Short mmCIF file of C-alpha atoms in Angstrom, two decimals:
data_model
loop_
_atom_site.label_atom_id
_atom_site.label_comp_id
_atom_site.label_asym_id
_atom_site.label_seq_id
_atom_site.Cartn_x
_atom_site.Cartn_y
_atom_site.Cartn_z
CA UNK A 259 256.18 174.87 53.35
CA UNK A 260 253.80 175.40 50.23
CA UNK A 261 251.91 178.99 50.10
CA UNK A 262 248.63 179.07 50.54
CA UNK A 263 246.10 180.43 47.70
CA UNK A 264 243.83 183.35 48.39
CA UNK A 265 241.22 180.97 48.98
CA UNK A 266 242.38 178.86 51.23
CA UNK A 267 243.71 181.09 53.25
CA UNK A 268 240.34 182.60 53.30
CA UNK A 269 238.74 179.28 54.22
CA UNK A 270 241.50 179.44 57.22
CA UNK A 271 240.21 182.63 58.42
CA UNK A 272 236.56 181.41 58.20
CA UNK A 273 237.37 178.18 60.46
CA UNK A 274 239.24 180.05 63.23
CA UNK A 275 236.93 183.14 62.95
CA UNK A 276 239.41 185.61 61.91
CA UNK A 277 237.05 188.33 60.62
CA UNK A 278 240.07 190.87 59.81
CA UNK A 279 241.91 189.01 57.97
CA UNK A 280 238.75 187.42 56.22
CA UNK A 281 237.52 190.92 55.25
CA UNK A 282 240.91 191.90 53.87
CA UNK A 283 241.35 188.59 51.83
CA UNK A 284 237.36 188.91 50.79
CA UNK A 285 237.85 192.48 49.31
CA UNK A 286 240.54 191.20 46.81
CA UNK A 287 238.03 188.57 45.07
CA UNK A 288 236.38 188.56 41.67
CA UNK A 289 233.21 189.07 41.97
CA UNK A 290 232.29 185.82 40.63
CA UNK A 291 234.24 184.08 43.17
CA UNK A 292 232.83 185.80 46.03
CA UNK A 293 229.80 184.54 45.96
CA UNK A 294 231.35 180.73 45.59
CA UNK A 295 233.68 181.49 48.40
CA UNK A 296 230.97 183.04 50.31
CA UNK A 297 229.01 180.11 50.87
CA UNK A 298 231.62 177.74 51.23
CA UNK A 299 232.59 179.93 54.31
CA UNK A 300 229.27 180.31 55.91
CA UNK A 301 229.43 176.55 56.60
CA UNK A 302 232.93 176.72 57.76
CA UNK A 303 232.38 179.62 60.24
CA UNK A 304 228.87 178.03 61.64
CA UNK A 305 230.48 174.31 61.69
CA UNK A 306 233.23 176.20 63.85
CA UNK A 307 230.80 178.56 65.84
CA UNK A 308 231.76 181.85 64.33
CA UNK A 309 229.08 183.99 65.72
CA UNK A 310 230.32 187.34 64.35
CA UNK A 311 231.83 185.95 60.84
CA UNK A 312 228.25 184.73 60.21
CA UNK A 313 226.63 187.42 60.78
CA UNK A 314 228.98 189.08 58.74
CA UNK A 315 228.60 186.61 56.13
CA UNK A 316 224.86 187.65 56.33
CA UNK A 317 225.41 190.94 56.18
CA UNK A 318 227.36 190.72 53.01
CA UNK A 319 224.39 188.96 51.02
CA UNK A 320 225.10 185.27 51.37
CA UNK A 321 222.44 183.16 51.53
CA UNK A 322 221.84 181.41 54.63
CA UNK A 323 220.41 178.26 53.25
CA UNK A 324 223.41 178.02 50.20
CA UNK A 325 225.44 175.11 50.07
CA UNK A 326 229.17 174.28 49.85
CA UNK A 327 230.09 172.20 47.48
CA UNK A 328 229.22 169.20 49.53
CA UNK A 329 225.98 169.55 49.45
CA UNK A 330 226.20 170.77 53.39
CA UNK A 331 224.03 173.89 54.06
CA UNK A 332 225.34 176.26 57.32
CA UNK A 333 222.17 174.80 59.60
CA UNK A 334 223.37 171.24 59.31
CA UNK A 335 227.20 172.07 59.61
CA UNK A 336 226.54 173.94 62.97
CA UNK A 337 224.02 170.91 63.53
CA UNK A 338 226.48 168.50 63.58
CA UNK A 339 229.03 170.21 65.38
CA UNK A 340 226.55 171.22 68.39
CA UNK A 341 225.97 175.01 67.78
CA UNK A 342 223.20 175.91 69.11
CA UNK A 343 223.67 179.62 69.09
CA UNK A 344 224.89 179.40 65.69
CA UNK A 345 221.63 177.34 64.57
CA UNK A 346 219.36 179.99 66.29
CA UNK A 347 220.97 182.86 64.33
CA UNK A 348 220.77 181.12 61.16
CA UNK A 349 217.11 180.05 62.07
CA UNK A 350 216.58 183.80 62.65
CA UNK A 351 217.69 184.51 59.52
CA UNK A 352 215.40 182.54 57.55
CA UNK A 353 217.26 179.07 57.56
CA UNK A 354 214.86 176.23 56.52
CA UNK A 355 214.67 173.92 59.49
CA UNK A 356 214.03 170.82 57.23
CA UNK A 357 215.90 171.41 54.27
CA UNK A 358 217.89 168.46 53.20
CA UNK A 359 220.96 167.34 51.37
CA UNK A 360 220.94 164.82 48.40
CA UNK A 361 220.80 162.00 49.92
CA UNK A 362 218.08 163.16 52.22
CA UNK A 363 219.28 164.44 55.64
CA UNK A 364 218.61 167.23 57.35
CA UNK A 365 220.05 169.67 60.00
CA UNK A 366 217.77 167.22 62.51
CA UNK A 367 218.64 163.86 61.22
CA UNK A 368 222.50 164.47 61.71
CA UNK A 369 222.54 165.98 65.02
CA UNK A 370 220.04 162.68 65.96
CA UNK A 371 222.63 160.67 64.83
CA UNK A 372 225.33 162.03 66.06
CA UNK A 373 223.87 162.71 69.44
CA UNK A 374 224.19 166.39 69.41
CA UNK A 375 221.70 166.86 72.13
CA UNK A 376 221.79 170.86 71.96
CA UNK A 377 221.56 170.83 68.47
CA UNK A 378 218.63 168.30 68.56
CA UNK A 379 216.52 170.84 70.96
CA UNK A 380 217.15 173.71 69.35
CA UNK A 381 215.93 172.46 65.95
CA UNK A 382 213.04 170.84 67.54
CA UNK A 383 212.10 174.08 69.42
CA UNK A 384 211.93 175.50 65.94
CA UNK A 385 209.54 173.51 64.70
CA UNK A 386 211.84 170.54 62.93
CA UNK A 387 209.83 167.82 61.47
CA UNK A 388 210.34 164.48 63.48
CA UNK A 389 209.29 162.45 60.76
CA UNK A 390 211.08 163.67 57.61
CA UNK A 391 213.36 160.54 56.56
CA UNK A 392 216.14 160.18 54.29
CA UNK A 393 216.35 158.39 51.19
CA UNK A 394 217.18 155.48 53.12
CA UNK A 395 213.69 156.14 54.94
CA UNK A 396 215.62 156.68 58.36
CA UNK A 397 213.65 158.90 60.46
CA UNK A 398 215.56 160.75 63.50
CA UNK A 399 214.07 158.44 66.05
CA UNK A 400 215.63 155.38 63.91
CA UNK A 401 219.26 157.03 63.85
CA UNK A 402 218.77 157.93 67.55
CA UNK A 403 218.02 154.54 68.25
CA UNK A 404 221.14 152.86 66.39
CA UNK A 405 223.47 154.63 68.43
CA UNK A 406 221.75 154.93 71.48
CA UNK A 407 221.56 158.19 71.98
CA UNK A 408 218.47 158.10 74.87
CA UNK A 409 218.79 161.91 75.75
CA UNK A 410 218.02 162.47 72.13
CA UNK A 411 215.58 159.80 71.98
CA UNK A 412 213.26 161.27 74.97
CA UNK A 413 213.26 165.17 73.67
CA UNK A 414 212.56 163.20 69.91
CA UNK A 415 209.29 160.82 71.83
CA UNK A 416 208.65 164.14 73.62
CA UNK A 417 207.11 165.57 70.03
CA UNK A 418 205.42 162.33 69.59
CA UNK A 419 206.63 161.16 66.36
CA UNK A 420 205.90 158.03 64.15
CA UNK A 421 206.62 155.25 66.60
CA UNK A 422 206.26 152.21 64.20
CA UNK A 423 207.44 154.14 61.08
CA UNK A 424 208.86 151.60 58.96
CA UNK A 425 212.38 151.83 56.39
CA UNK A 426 211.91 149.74 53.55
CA UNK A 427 213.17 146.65 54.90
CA UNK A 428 210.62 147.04 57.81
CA UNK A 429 212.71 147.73 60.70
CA UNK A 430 211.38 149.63 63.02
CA UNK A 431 213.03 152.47 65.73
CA UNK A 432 212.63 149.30 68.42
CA UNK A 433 213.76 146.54 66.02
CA UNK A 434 216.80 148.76 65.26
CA UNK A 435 217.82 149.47 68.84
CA UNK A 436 217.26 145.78 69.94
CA UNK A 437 219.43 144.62 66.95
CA UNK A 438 222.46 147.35 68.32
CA UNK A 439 222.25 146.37 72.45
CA UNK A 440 220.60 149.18 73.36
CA UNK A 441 218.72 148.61 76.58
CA UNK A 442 218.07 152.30 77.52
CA UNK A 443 217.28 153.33 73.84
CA UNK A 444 214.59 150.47 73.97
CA UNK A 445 213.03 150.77 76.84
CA UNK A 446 212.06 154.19 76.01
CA UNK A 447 210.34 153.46 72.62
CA UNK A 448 208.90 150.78 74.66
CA UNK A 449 207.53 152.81 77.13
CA UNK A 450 206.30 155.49 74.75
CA UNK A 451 204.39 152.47 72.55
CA UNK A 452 206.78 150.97 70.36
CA UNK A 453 205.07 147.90 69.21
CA UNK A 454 206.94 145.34 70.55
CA UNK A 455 206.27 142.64 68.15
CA UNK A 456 206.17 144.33 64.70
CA UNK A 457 208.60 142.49 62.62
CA UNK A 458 210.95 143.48 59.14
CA UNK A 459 210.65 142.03 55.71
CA UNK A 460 211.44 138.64 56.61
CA UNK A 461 209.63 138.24 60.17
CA UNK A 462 212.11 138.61 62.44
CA UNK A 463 210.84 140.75 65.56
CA UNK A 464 213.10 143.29 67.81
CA UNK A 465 213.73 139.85 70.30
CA UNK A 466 214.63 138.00 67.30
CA UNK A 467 217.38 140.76 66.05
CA UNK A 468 218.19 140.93 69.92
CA UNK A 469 218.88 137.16 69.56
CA UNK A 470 221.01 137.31 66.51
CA UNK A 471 223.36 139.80 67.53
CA UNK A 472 224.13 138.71 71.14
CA UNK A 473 222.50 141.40 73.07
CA UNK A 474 220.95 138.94 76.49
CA UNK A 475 220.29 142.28 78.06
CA UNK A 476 218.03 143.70 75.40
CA UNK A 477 216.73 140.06 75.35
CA UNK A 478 215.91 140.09 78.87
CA UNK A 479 213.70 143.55 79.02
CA UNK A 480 211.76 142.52 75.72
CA UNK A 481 210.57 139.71 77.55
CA UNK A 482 210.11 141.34 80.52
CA UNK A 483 207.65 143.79 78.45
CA UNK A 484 206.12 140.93 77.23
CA UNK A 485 207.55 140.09 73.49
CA UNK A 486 206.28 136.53 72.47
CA UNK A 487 209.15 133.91 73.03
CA UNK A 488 208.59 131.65 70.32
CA UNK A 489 207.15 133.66 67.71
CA UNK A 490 208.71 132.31 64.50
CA UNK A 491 209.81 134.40 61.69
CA UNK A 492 209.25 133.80 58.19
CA UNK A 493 211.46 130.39 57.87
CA UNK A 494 209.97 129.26 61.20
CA UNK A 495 212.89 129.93 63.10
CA UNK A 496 212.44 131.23 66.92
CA UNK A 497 214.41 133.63 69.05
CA UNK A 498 216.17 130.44 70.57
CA UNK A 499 216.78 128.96 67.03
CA UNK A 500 218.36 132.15 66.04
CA UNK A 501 220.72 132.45 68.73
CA UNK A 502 221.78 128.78 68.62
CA UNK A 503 222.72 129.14 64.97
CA UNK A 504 224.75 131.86 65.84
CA UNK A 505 226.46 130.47 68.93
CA UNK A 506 225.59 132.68 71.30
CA UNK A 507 225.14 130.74 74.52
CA UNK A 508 223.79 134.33 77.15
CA UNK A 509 220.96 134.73 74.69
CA UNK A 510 220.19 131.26 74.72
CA UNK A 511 220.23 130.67 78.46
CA UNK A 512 218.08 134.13 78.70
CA UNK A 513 215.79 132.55 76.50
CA UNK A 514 215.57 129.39 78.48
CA UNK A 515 215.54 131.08 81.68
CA UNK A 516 212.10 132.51 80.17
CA UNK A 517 210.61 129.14 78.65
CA UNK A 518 211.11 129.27 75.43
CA UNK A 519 210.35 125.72 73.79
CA UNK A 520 213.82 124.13 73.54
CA UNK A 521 212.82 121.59 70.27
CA UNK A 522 210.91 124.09 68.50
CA UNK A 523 211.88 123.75 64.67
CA UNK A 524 212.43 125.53 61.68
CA UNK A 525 210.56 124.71 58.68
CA UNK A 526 213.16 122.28 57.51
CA UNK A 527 212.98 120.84 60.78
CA UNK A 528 216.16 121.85 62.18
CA UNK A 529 215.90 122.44 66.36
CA UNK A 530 217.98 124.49 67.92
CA UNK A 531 219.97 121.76 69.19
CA UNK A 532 220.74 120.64 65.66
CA UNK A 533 221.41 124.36 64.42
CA UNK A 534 224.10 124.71 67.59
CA UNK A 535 225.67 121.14 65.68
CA UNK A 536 225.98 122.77 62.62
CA UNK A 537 228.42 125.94 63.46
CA UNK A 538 230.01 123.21 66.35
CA UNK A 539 229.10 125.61 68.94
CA UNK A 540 229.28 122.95 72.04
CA UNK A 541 228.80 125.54 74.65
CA UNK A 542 225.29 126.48 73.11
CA UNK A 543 225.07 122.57 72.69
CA UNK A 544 225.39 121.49 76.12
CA UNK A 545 223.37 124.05 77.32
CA UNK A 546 219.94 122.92 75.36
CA UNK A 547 220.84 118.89 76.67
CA UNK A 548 220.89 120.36 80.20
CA UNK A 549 218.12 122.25 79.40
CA UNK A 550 215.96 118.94 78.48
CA UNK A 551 216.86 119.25 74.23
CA UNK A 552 215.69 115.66 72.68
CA UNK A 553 219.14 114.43 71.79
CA UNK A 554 217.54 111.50 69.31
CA UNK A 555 215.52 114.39 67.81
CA UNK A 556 215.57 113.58 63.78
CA UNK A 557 215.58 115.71 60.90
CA UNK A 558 212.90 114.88 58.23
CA UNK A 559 216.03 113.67 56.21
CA UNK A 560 216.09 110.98 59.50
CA UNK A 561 219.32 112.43 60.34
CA UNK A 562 219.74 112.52 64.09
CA UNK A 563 221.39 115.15 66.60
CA UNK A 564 224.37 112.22 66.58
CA UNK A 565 224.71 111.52 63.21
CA UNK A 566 224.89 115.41 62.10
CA UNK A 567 227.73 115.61 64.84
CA UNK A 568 229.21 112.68 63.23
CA UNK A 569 228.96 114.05 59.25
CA UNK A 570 230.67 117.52 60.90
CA UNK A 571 233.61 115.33 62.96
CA UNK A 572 232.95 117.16 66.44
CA UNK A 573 234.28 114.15 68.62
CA UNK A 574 234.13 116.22 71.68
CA UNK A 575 230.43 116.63 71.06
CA UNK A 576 229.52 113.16 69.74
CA UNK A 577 230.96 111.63 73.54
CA UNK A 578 228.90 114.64 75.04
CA UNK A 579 225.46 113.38 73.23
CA UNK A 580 226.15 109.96 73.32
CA UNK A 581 226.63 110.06 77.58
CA UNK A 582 224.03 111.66 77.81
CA UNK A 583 221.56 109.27 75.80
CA UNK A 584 222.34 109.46 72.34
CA UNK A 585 221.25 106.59 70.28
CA UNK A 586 224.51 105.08 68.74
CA UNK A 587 222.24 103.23 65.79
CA UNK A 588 219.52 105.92 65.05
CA UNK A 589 220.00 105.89 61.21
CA UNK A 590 218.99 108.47 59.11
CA UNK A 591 216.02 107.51 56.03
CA UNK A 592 218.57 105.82 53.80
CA UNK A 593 219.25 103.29 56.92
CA UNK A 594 222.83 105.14 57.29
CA UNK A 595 223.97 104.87 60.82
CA UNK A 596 225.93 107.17 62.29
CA UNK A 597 229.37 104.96 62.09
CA UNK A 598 228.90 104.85 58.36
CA UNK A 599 228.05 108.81 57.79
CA UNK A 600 231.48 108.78 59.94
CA UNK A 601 233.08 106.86 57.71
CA UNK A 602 232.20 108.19 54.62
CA UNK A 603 233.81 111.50 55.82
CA UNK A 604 236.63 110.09 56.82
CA UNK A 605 236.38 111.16 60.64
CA UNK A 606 238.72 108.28 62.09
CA UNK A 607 238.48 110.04 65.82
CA UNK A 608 234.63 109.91 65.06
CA UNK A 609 235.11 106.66 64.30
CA UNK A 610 237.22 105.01 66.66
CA UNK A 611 234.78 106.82 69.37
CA UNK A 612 231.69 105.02 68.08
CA UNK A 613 233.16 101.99 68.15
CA UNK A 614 234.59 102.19 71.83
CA UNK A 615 230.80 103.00 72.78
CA UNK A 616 229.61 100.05 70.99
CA UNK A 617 228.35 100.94 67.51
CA UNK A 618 227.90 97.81 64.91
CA UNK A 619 230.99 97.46 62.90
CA UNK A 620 229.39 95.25 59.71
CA UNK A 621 225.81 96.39 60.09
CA UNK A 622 225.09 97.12 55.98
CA UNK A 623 222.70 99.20 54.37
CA UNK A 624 219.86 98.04 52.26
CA UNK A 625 222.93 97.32 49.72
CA UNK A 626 224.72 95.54 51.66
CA UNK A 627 227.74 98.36 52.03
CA UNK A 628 229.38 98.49 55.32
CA UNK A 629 230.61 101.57 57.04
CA UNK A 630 233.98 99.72 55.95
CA UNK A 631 233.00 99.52 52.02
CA UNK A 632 231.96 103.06 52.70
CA UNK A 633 235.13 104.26 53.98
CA UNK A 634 237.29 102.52 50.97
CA UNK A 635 234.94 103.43 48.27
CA UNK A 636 235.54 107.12 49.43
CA UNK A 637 239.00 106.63 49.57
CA UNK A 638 239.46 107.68 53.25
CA UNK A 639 242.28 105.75 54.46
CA UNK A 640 242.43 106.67 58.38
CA UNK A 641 239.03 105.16 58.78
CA UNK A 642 239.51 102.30 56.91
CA UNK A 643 242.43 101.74 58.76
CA UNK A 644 240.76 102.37 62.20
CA UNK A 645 237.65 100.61 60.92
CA UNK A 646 240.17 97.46 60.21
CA UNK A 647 241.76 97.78 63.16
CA UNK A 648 238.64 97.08 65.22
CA UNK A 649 237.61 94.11 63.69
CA UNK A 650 235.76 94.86 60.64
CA UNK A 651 235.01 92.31 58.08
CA UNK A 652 237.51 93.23 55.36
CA UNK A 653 235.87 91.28 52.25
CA UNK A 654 232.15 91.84 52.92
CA UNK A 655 231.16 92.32 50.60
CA UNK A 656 227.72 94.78 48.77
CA UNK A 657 224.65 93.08 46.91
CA UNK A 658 226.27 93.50 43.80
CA UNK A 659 229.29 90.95 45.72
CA UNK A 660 231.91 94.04 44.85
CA UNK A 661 234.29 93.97 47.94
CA UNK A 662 235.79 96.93 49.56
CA UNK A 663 238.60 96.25 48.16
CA UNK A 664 237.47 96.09 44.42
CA UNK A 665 235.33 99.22 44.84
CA UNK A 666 238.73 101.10 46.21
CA UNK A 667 240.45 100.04 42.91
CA UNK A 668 237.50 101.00 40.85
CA UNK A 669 237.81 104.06 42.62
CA UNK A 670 241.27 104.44 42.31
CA UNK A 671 242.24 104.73 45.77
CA UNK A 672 245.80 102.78 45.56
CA UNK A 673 246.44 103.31 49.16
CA UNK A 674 244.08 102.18 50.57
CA UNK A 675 243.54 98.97 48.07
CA UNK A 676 247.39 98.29 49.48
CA UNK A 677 245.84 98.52 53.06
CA UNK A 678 243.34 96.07 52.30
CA UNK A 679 245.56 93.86 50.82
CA UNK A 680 248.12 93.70 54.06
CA UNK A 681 245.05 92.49 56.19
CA UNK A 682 243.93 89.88 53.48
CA UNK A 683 241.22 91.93 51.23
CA UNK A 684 239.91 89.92 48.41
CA UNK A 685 239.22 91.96 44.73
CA UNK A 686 236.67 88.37 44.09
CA UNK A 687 234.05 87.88 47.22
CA UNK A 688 233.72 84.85 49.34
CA UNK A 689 230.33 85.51 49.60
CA UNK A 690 227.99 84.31 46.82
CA UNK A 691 224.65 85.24 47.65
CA UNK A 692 222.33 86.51 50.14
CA UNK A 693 219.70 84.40 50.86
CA UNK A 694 216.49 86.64 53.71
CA UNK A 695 219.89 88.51 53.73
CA UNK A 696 222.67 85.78 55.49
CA UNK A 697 225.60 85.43 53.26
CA UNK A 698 226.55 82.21 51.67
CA UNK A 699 230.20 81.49 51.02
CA UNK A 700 232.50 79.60 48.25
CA UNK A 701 236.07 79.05 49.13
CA UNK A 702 237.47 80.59 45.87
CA UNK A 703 240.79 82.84 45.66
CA UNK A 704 241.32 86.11 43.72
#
C-alpha cells in the first residue's frame, strides 16, 4: 500500500471531518503551503458537510470565497452536494452568493442543475441572482428545465425571473424543456408565461423541438395551451414535417389527432409524406395515407410519392402506395416514370412489383430510352434481367438508334451485354427511324 503525503492525508481528514488529526497534520506545514492547503480543504470539508472543520477553517484565516485549484469556491462545493447548513455558514461569513467560476457558474446555477432543491432555497433566500448566466448564457431556470427538475423550477418562477431569456442560439427555458420530454417542467413555465411560440435561431418553436425529439406528451400539452400547429420554421418545415423526417410515428399521430395539415410542405416542396419516404419510415408512412396524405403529391422536380419510393427500393412501401391509389405512370419533369427511376437503380424487386401492377414496359422518354436501355446503360444486371424476363423489347432502341445492348458495351458492362445477347440483343438497331415517333424497321443483322 503506497504512504500517503502530508497533504493528502490532510485532504483525507478534511473529507471525513477529522478535525484532530487535521489540526495535528496542519501545524507541521510551511507556511506557504498552508494557505494553498487551506483552501483546497475548505471546499473539501463544505462539499462533505464539515460543519466544525469549516468553521475552523474560518477561524484560522482562510478565505471563504478562495478557490481550489479547480476553480470551485466552498459555496458551490456545498451547493452541489446539498448543504444547506454548510451554505448558510459560509453565507454568514461573507460568501458571495453569485460569485462564479471560469466558465461562468455559480453556487445557484449548479445546485439548479443538479436539482439540489435545499441548496437551491437556501441560496435564493439569500438573495441569489436568478438571472446571472454562464458563458454559455444558461440561466438557472434553463438548466432546471433540461433536467426537469420542477421542485427547483417553481421556488426559481417563485422569484420571477427572465421567462423568455434567450442563450445565443435562441432557445428558450420552454423550448429547452419541450426539446428534453419534460411535461411537468413545461407546464410550469407555461403557466408562469413562458411564451409558447418564441422560436431559436433557425425558427423552430418548443412544439417543433417537441416534434423532433419524440416527446408526444410534451406535444400534446403545447397544443393543449394553444401552440400553433403548423407554424413553419425557417425552411418551411412544420411540427408534422419534422417528426415525419425523423420517423417518429406518436408525434405524428398527436399531431394529426390535433389537425395539423397533413400535405403541408417545406420550401423545397417536400410533404411530410415524402420526408417519411426518404428515411423509409413506413410506419410514419402509412399513418399520413390513412390520415388522407395525397399519395400522387409531386415534388417541384415532378417526382411523385411513388417514384421517390421507387429511387430508395422500399418494395414494401411502393405495394402500400400503389393499393392505395398510387399512380403507376406519374413521371417526374424529365418524363421518367417510376419503372425507369427503378431501373436505373437497379431495384429488380421494385421492378418486378411495378410490372405485376401493370406499369408500361417500353414506354421511352423524350429520347427514346426505355426503362430497359436504362437498366443496361447503368449496368444493373438483375433488372435487366427481370425487365427481360417480362417481356421487354430487347433491341429498342434510343433516338440516336444505339440499342441497349450497344450502350452496355459502350459502357462496359460485359455481363450484362452477354445477357442481352442470350435473348437475341442486337449491337446494330432494327429500327431506322422514328417517324410522329412510330419506329420504322430494316431487316439488317449485326
Amino acid at each position: 500500500m503506497a504512504i500517503q503525503s502530508r497533504e493528502d492525508q490532510i485532504r483525507v481528514a478534511s473529507k471525513t471531518g477529522d478535525l484532530n488529526a487535521f489540526q495535528r497534520l496542519m501545524g507541521s506545514l510551511e507556511p506557504e503551503d498552508e494557505e494553498v492547503i487551506g483552501r483546497q480543504c475548505l471546499v473539501l470539508a463544505s462539499a462533505n458537510g464539515h460543519v466544525e472543520m469549516v468553521e475552523n477553517l474560518l477561524r484560522a484565516g482562510v478565505a471563504v470565497d478562495s478557490t481550489a485549484t479547480n476553480g470551485w469556491t466552498a459555496l458551490m462545493a456545498a451547493a452541489m452536494s446539498d448543504r444547506p447548513g454548510i451554505l448558510t455558514l459560509l453565507l454568514n461569513n461573507g460568501a458571495q452568493v453569485d460569485k462564479q467560476r471560469a466558465d461562468g457558474y455559480s453556487a445557484l446555477l449548479l445546485a439548479s442543475e443538479f436539482g439540489r432543491l435545499s441548496a437551491v432555497k437556501t441560496l435564493l433566500d439569500h438573495n441569489a441572482s436568478v438571472n446571472l448566466t454562464n458563458k454559455e448564457d444558461w440561466t438557472p431556470l434553463m438548466v432546471a428545465a433540461q433536467n426537469g427538475h420542477s421542485q427547483v423550477l417553481t421556488l426559481l418562477l417563485a422569484k420571477k425571473p427572465h421567462l423568455n431569456s434567450q442563450r445565443r442560439n435562441k432557445c428558450t427555458a420552454l423550448y429547452i424543456a419541450s426539446e428534453h420530454g419534460h411535461v411537468q417542467a413545461a407546464s410550469l413555465l407555461i403557466d408562469s408565461g413562458a411564451n409558447i411560440e418564441l422560436a431559436d435561431h433557425r425558427g423552430w418553436t418548443p412544439l417543433m423541438a417537441a416534434a423532433w425529439k419524440n416527446h408526444p406528451n410534451v406535444a400534446a400539452l403545447l397544443l393543449a395551451k394553444g401552440a400553433a400547429i403548423n407554424k413553419r420554421q425557417a425552411d418551411g418545415a412544420t411540427a408534422l414535417y419534422i417528426a415525419c423526417q425523423h420517423g417518429h410515428p406518436e408525434v405524428a399521430r398527436t399531431l394529426l389527432d390535433h389537425n395539423a395539415a397533413v400535405d403541408m410542405p417545406d420550401k423545397e416542396g417536400w410533404s411530410p409524406l415524402m420526408a417519411s419516404i426518404k428515411i423509409g419510415n413506413i410506419h410514419v408512412m402509412k399513418l399520413l395515407v390513412e390520415r388522407g396524405a395525397n399519395v400522387n403529391r409531386q415534388h417541384p422536380t415532378g417526382a411523385s410519392v411513388l417514384y421517390l419510393t421507387c429511387e430508395i427500393g422500399n418494395v414494401e412501401a411502393a405495394a402500400y402506395l400503389l393499393s392505395h391509389g398510387a399512380s403507376i405512370e406519374l413521371a417526374d419533369n424529365e418524363h421518367w416514370t417510376p419503372l425507369m427511376c427503378a431501373s436505373w437503380r437497379g431495384h429488380a424487386s421494385m421492378v418486378k412489383l411495378l410490372l405485376e401492377k401493370g406499369a408500361q414496359i417500353d414506354k421511352q422518354l423524350p429520347d427514346k430510352a426505355t426503362a430497359l436501355y436504362l437498366a443496361c446503360e447503368y449496368g444493373q444486371l438483375n433488372a435487366v434481367r427481370t425487365l427481360i424476363a417480362h417481356g421487354a423489347s430487347v433491341n429498342l432502341p434510343n433516338e440516336e438508334f444505339t440499342t441497349p445492348l450497344r450502350i452496355a458495351e459502350i459502357k462496359g458492362h460485359r455481363n450484362v451485354v452477354a445477357l442481352l445477347r442470350q435473348h437475341g440483343g442486337r449491337k446494330l438497331s432494327p429500327i431506322c427511324a422514328y417517324v410522329n415517333g412510330v419506329p420504322f424497321s430494316m431487316p439488317w443483322e449485326d
